[in-house]
Amino acid sequence: MRVLLSTIGSRGDVQPLVALALQLRAVGQEVRLCAPPDFQDWSERLGIPMTPIGHEVRNAVPLGSPGTPVQLSPERRRQLAEATVVTQFETIAAAAEGCDVIVAATALQIAARSLAEVMGIPYVFVAYCPTVLPSPFHAPPIMPLPGGQPLTPANADKRELWAANRQRFNDAFGAVLNSHRASLGLAPVNDVRSHIFTDRPWLAADPVLAPWPDPADPVGFQTGAWMMVDERPLSPELETFLDGGEPPVYFGFGSMSAPQDLGQVMVQAARALGRRAIVSRGWAELSTVDDEPDCLVIGDVDHQALFKRVAAVVHHGGAGTTTAAARAGAPQVIVPQIYDQHYWAERIDRLGLGAAHPAGAPTTDSLTSALKHTLQPSVGARARSIAAGVRTDGTEAAARCLMTVGTRNPS
């Protein structure tokens, strides 16, 4: 079986597909990846053929200040929507040639299902978080559609929010999607979001951390999170730092943008509580306030190996980082900015695994307060208890099911 795994987004969107690709390859399947060019070298080092799509996301227009999407004119929104759909139809069509199934991750996969229809092969949509998928039990995420959307009040009517979410998809992509479908001899769609998601989407999220909220209307398949097995050793410098005192606090914002002084705020919050700090540079190129020996700046690292040895993990709330910290039994502080990060912050708070920092840029005082709560022994004990129940077989479950899907006729 030959599988195309397709996504558009940052590392948090790409890495789960890489994890699934490695699992599929381990059981003898052929896999291709279609993702932004930022990840081509990484993918090919792992032996996964990749077709780059679009521009580098690392150098894309920033989101603005944390938690506040950039506001664009209607004309610019239309231009961006048309451009991404044109690119998707061209690039994914080439990448999918000869494939038996297409797996699309993230909500902006506008073209993949139509191309699967033309090719006569199955199509699977996967979300990494429940809140991506419509349900009256939760509000939509902060969508990365051109123009963005503001945070919604906690008491807002969720059905109305989802109706507005559906309309945003239709307004942004309906005309250009149906234009391409017409050129391929396909019937128009009147609900772009449902067309992308299908009526049986997969949910690649852990059932303990992120259960589907509606047993009366289940998703197609909840596999568990797709986490990479990373066998890289920690660097000698990092090992020396970890062995040099009490467990430090890890700080990282992944592939998010961040205020220039965020690294300094992080270190100051740790010092206010008498803690050492590890700061991950990430795409924001975070740095520290000085060269004192109580803090260390690191690059890419095996989170599973590191998180087992830290006192707490302070991060942006990406699905992968949240799950990795939970699996390691590390208490968390989540500083959410966009999309599903608000959901993960709320879940970590509700499960007693740490603190949800208010959205936006943290201050030394606000981060110190959240971290002080999270470093309580009771929170650490709760995190270690929950860790035992977090699944580790998400990619295996997905691969088994996908091999069955790939032998069926598309619905």
C-alpha positions as CSV (number, residue, x, y, z in Angstrom):
1,M,0.0,0.0,0.0
2,R,1.2,3.5,-0.9
3,V,0.1,6.3,1.5
4,L,0.2,10.1,1.1
5,L,0.3,12.0,4.3
6,S,-0.5,15.7,3.7
7,T,-0.5,18.8,5.9
8,I,0.1,22.5,5.9
9,G,1.4,24.0,9.1
10,S,4.2,24.2,11.7
11,R,6.2,21.3,13.2
12,G,3.3,20.5,15.5
13,D,1.3,19.7,12.4
14,V,4.0,17.8,10.6
15,Q,5.6,15.7,13.3
16,P,2.6,13.4,14.0
17,L,2.5,12.5,10.3
18,V,6.2,11.8,10.4
19,A,5.6,9.5,13.4
20,L,2.9,7.7,11.5
21,A,5.1,7.5,8.4
22,L,7.8,5.8,10.3
23,Q,5.3,3.3,11.8
24,L,3.8,2.5,8.4
25,R,7.3,2.0,6.9
26,A,8.2,-0.3,9.8
27,V,5.3,-2.6,8.8
28,G,6.3,-2.6,5.1
29,Q,4.1,0.1,3.6
30,E,5.3,2.9,1.2
31,V,4.8,6.4,2.5
32,R,5.1,9.9,1.0
33,L,4.8,13.2,2.8
34,C,3.5,16.5,1.5
35,A,4.3,19.4,3.8
36,P,5.9,22.8,3.9
37,P,9.5,23.0,2.6
38,D,10.8,23.8,6.2
39,F,10.7,20.1,6.9
40,Q,12.1,18.6,3.7
41,D,15.6,18.1,5.0
42,W,14.4,16.5,8.2
43,S,11.9,14.2,6.4
44,E,14.5,13.0,3.9
45,R,17.1,12.4,6.6
46,L,14.6,10.0,8.1
47,G,14.2,8.3,4.7
48,I,10.7,9.6,4.0
49,P,10.2,11.1,0.5
50,M,8.6,14.5,0.7
51,T,6.9,16.9,-1.8
52,P,7.2,20.5,-0.5
53,I,4.0,22.5,-0.6
54,G,3.7,26.3,-0.5
55,H,6.2,28.7,1.2
56,E,8.3,28.2,4.3
57,V,6.0,28.6,7.3
58,R,8.8,29.8,9.6
59,N,9.2,32.9,7.5
60,A,5.5,33.5,7.0
61,V,3.8,36.7,8.1
62,P,3.8,36.6,11.9
63,L,0.5,36.3,13.8
64,G,0.9,39.6,15.5
65,S,1.1,40.0,19.3
66,P,0.5,36.7,21.2
67,G,-3.2,35.7,21.0
68,T,-4.1,38.4,18.5
69,P,-4.3,37.4,14.8
70,V,-3.3,39.9,12.2
71,Q,-6.3,41.5,10.6
72,L,-6.4,41.5,6.8
73,S,-8.6,43.3,4.3
74,P,-11.3,41.2,2.6
75,E,-9.5,41.4,-0.7
76,R,-6.2,40.2,0.8
77,R,-8.1,37.3,2.5
78,R,-9.6,36.3,-0.8
79,Q,-6.2,36.4,-2.5
80,L,-4.6,34.2,0.2
81,A,-7.4,31.7,0.1
82,E,-7.3,31.4,-3.7
83,A,-3.5,31.1,-3.7
84,T,-3.4,28.3,-1.1
85,V,-6.2,26.3,-2.9
86,V,-4.5,26.6,-6.3
87,T,-1.2,25.5,-4.8
88,Q,-2.9,22.5,-3.0
89,F,-4.6,21.2,-6.1
90,E,-1.4,21.4,-8.1
91,T,1.0,20.0,-5.5
92,I,-1.1,17.4,-3.8
93,A,-2.2,16.0,-7.1
94,A,1.5,15.4,-8.1
95,A,2.4,14.0,-4.7
96,A,-0.6,11.6,-4.6
97,E,0.2,10.0,-8.0
98,G,0.1,6.3,-7.6
99,C,-1.1,6.4,-4.0
100,D,-3.8,4.1,-2.6
101,V,-5.0,6.5,0.2
102,I,-4.7,10.1,1.2
103,V,-4.5,11.1,4.9
104,A,-5.0,14.9,5.5
105,A,-4.2,16.6,8.7
106,T,-5.2,20.2,9.8
107,A,-8.3,22.0,8.8
108,L,-6.8,23.9,5.8
109,Q,-6.5,20.8,3.6
110,I,-9.0,22.2,1.1
111,A,-8.0,20.1,-2.0
112,A,-7.1,16.7,-0.7
113,R,-10.6,15.1,-0.6
114,S,-11.5,16.3,-4.1
115,L,-8.2,14.8,-5.5
116,A,-9.0,11.5,-3.7
117,E,-12.4,11.5,-5.4
118,V,-10.9,12.0,-8.8
119,M,-8.3,9.3,-8.2
120,G,-10.9,6.9,-6.8
121,I,-9.0,6.3,-3.6
122,P,-10.0,6.6,0.1
123,Y,-9.5,9.8,2.0
124,V,-9.0,10.2,5.8
125,F,-9.1,13.5,7.7
126,V,-7.4,13.5,11.1
127,A,-7.5,16.1,13.8
128,Y,-5.0,16.3,16.7
129,C,-7.4,17.8,19.2
130,P,-11.2,17.3,19.8
131,T,-12.0,21.0,19.7
132,V,-11.1,21.1,16.0
133,L,-14.2,19.0,15.2
134,P,-17.7,20.4,15.6
135,S,-19.6,19.5,18.8
136,P,-22.1,21.3,21.0
137,F,-19.9,20.4,23.9
138,H,-17.0,22.7,23.0
139,A,-16.4,25.9,21.1
140,P,-14.4,26.1,17.8
141,P,-10.7,26.8,18.1
142,I,-9.1,30.1,17.1
143,M,-9.1,29.4,13.4
144,P,-5.9,30.1,11.3
145,L,-8.1,31.4,8.5
146,P,-7.0,34.6,6.8
147,G,-8.2,37.4,9.1
148,G,-8.3,35.2,12.2
149,Q,-11.1,35.4,14.8
150,P,-11.2,36.8,18.3
151,L,-11.4,34.8,21.5
152,T,-15.0,33.9,22.4
153,P,-16.7,34.4,25.7
154,A,-17.1,31.3,27.9
155,N,-20.9,31.7,27.9
156,A,-21.3,32.0,24.2
157,D,-23.7,29.7,22.4
158,K,-21.5,26.9,21.0
159,R,-23.9,25.9,18.2
160,E,-23.9,29.5,17.0
161,L,-20.1,29.6,17.2
162,W,-19.9,26.5,15.0
163,A,-22.4,27.9,12.6
164,A,-20.2,31.0,12.2
165,N,-17.2,28.8,11.9
166,R,-18.8,26.9,9.0
167,Q,-19.7,30.2,7.3
168,R,-16.1,31.3,7.6
169,F,-14.9,28.2,5.7
170,N,-17.5,28.7,3.0
171,D,-16.8,32.4,2.6
172,A,-13.0,31.8,2.5
173,F,-12.9,28.7,0.3
174,G,-16.3,27.8,-1.2
175,A,-16.0,29.6,-4.5
176,V,-12.4,28.6,-5.4
177,L,-12.9,25.0,-4.2
178,N,-16.0,24.6,-6.4
179,S,-14.3,26.2,-9.3
180,H,-11.6,23.6,-9.2
181,R,-14.1,20.8,-8.6
182,A,-16.0,21.9,-11.7
183,S,-12.8,21.7,-13.8
184,L,-12.3,18.1,-12.6
185,G,-15.9,17.1,-13.4
186,L,-16.9,17.0,-9.7
187,A,-20.2,18.2,-8.2
188,P,-20.0,21.4,-6.0
189,V,-20.1,21.2,-2.2
190,N,-22.2,23.5,-0.1
191,D,-20.4,22.9,3.2
192,V,-16.6,23.2,2.9
193,R,-15.9,22.3,6.4
194,S,-17.9,19.1,6.4
195,H,-16.4,18.2,3.0
196,I,-12.9,18.5,4.5
197,F,-13.6,16.7,7.8
198,T,-16.0,14.0,6.4
199,D,-18.6,12.4,8.7
200,R,-16.1,9.9,10.1
201,P,-12.9,11.9,11.0
202,W,-10.1,10.4,12.9
203,L,-8.9,11.9,16.2
204,A,-5.2,11.4,17.0
205,A,-5.4,12.5,20.6
206,D,-5.0,10.6,23.9
207,P,-8.4,9.5,25.3
208,V,-7.3,10.4,28.9
209,L,-6.0,13.9,28.1
210,A,-8.5,14.7,25.3
211,P,-11.6,12.5,25.3
212,W,-14.2,13.0,22.7
213,P,-17.0,14.7,24.6
214,D,-20.1,13.2,23.0
215,P,-20.6,9.4,23.3
216,A,-23.9,9.7,21.4
217,D,-22.1,11.1,18.3
218,P,-18.6,9.6,18.3
219,V,-15.8,10.4,15.9
220,G,-14.8,7.8,13.3
221,F,-11.8,6.6,15.2
222,Q,-9.8,7.9,18.2
223,T,-6.3,6.4,17.8
224,G,-4.4,8.0,20.6
225,A,-1.7,10.6,19.9
226,W,0.9,10.0,17.1
227,M,4.2,10.4,18.9
228,M,7.6,9.8,17.4
229,V,10.0,7.4,19.0
230,D,13.1,9.5,19.4
231,E,16.3,7.6,20.2
232,R,18.7,10.6,20.2
233,P,20.8,10.9,23.4
234,L,20.8,14.1,25.3
235,S,23.9,16.2,24.6
236,P,26.8,16.0,27.1
237,E,26.2,19.7,27.9
238,L,22.6,19.1,28.8
239,E,23.4,15.9,30.7
240,T,26.0,17.9,32.8
241,F,23.4,20.7,33.5
242,L,20.7,18.2,34.6
243,D,23.2,16.4,36.9
244,G,24.4,19.7,38.4
245,G,21.5,20.4,40.8
246,E,17.8,20.0,41.5
247,P,15.6,19.3,38.5
248,P,15.2,22.5,36.5
249,V,12.1,24.0,34.8
250,Y,11.9,23.6,31.0
251,F,10.6,26.6,29.0
252,G,9.7,26.4,25.3
253,F,7.4,28.0,22.7
254,G,8.0,25.5,19.9
255,S,7.4,27.0,16.5
256,M,5.4,29.9,17.8
257,S,6.3,33.6,17.5
258,A,7.0,35.2,20.9
259,P,7.9,38.6,22.4
260,Q,11.6,39.3,22.3
261,D,11.9,39.4,26.1
262,L,10.1,36.1,26.7
263,G,13.3,34.2,27.4
264,Q,14.2,36.7,30.1
265,V,10.8,36.6,31.6
266,M,11.0,32.8,31.8
267,V,14.4,32.8,33.5
268,Q,13.3,35.5,36.0
269,A,10.2,33.5,36.9
270,A,12.3,30.4,37.6
271,R,14.8,32.4,39.7
272,A,12.0,33.9,41.7
273,L,11.2,30.4,42.9
274,G,14.8,29.3,43.4
275,R,14.8,27.1,40.3
276,R,17.2,26.6,37.5
277,A,15.9,27.0,33.9
278,I,16.3,25.3,30.5
279,V,15.1,27.5,27.7
280,S,14.4,26.0,24.2
281,R,15.3,28.4,21.4
282,G,12.4,27.3,19.1
283,W,11.4,29.3,16.1
284,A,11.2,32.5,18.3
285,E,15.0,32.2,18.9
286,L,14.5,32.6,22.7
287,S,17.5,33.5,24.7
288,T,18.3,34.2,28.4
289,V,18.9,37.4,30.4
290,D,22.6,36.6,31.1
291,D,25.2,33.8,31.1
292,E,24.7,32.7,34.7
293,P,25.2,29.0,35.3
294,D,21.6,28.5,36.5
295,C,20.2,28.6,33.0
296,L,20.9,26.8,29.8
297,V,19.7,27.5,26.2
298,I,19.1,24.4,24.0
299,G,18.0,23.5,20.5
300,D,16.0,20.6,19.3
301,V,15.9,17.7,21.8
302,D,14.1,14.5,22.6
303,H,11.3,15.7,24.8
304,Q,10.5,12.3,26.2
305,A,14.0,11.9,27.6
306,L,14.2,15.5,28.9
307,F,10.8,15.9,30.4
308,K,11.3,13.0,32.7
309,R,14.1,14.9,34.4
310,V,12.6,18.4,34.8
311,A,10.5,19.8,37.6
312,A,7.9,21.3,35.2
313,V,7.3,22.1,31.6
314,V,6.2,25.6,30.6
315,H,5.1,25.8,27.0
316,H,2.6,27.2,24.4
317,G,0.2,24.3,24.5
318,G,0.8,22.5,21.3
319,A,-0.8,19.0,21.2
320,G,2.5,17.2,20.9
321,T,4.3,19.1,23.7
322,T,1.3,18.7,26.0
323,T,1.1,15.0,25.4
324,A,4.9,14.5,25.7
325,A,4.9,16.2,29.1
326,A,1.9,14.2,30.3
327,R,3.5,10.9,29.2
328,A,6.6,11.9,31.1
329,G,4.7,12.7,34.3
330,A,5.9,16.4,34.3
331,P,3.6,19.1,35.7
332,Q,2.8,21.8,33.1
333,V,2.1,25.5,32.7
334,I,0.5,26.3,29.4
335,V,0.6,29.8,28.0
336,P,-1.9,29.5,25.1
337,Q,-1.9,31.8,22.0
338,I,-4.0,30.4,19.2
339,Y,-6.0,27.5,17.8
340,D,-6.2,24.4,20.0
341,Q,-3.7,25.7,22.6
342,H,-6.6,27.2,24.7
343,Y,-8.2,23.7,24.8
344,W,-5.0,22.0,26.0
345,A,-4.5,24.7,28.7
346,E,-8.0,24.2,30.0
347,R,-7.6,20.4,30.0
348,I,-4.3,20.5,31.9
349,D,-5.9,22.8,34.5
350,R,-9.0,20.6,34.8
351,L,-7.0,17.4,35.1
352,G,-4.9,18.9,37.9
353,L,-1.7,18.5,35.9
354,G,-0.7,22.2,36.2
355,A,-1.9,25.7,35.4
356,A,-3.5,27.5,32.5
357,H,-1.8,30.8,32.2
358,P,-4.1,33.6,30.8
359,A,-3.7,34.1,27.0
360,G,-1.3,36.6,25.8
361,A,2.3,37.5,26.7
362,P,3.3,36.5,30.2
363,T,5.0,38.8,32.7
364,T,7.5,37.7,35.3
365,D,4.8,38.0,38.0
366,S,2.1,36.1,36.1
367,L,4.4,33.3,35.1
368,T,5.9,33.0,38.6
369,S,2.4,32.7,40.0
370,A,1.4,29.9,37.6
371,L,4.7,28.1,38.1
372,K,4.4,28.3,41.9
373,H,1.1,26.5,41.7
374,T,2.4,23.9,39.3
375,L,5.5,23.1,41.4
376,Q,3.3,22.0,44.4
377,P,4.1,18.4,45.3
378,S,0.4,17.4,44.9
379,V,0.4,18.5,41.3
380,G,3.6,16.5,40.6
381,A,2.0,13.5,42.2
382,R,-1.1,13.9,40.1
383,A,1.0,14.3,36.9
384,R,2.9,11.1,37.6
385,S,-0.4,9.2,38.3
386,I,-2.0,10.3,35.1
387,A,1.1,9.5,33.1
388,A,0.6,5.7,33.6
389,G,-2.7,5.9,31.7
390,V,-1.5,7.9,28.6
391,R,-1.5,5.7,25.6
392,T,1.8,5.0,23.7
393,D,0.4,3.0,20.8
394,G,-1.4,5.7,18.8
395,T,0.7,5.3,15.6
396,E,0.4,1.5,15.7
397,A,-3.4,1.7,16.1
398,A,-3.6,4.2,13.2
399,A,-1.4,2.1,10.9
400,R,-3.5,-1.0,11.5
401,C,-6.7,0.8,10.7
402,L,-5.2,2.6,7.7
403,M,-4.0,-0.6,6.2
404,T,-7.7,-1.8,6.3
405,V,-9.0,1.5,4.9
406,G,-6.5,1.3,2.0
407,T,-8.0,-2.0,0.8
408,R,-11.6,-0.6,0.7
409,N,-13.4,1.4,-1.9
410,P,-13.7,5.1,-1.0
411,S,-17.0,6.2,0.5
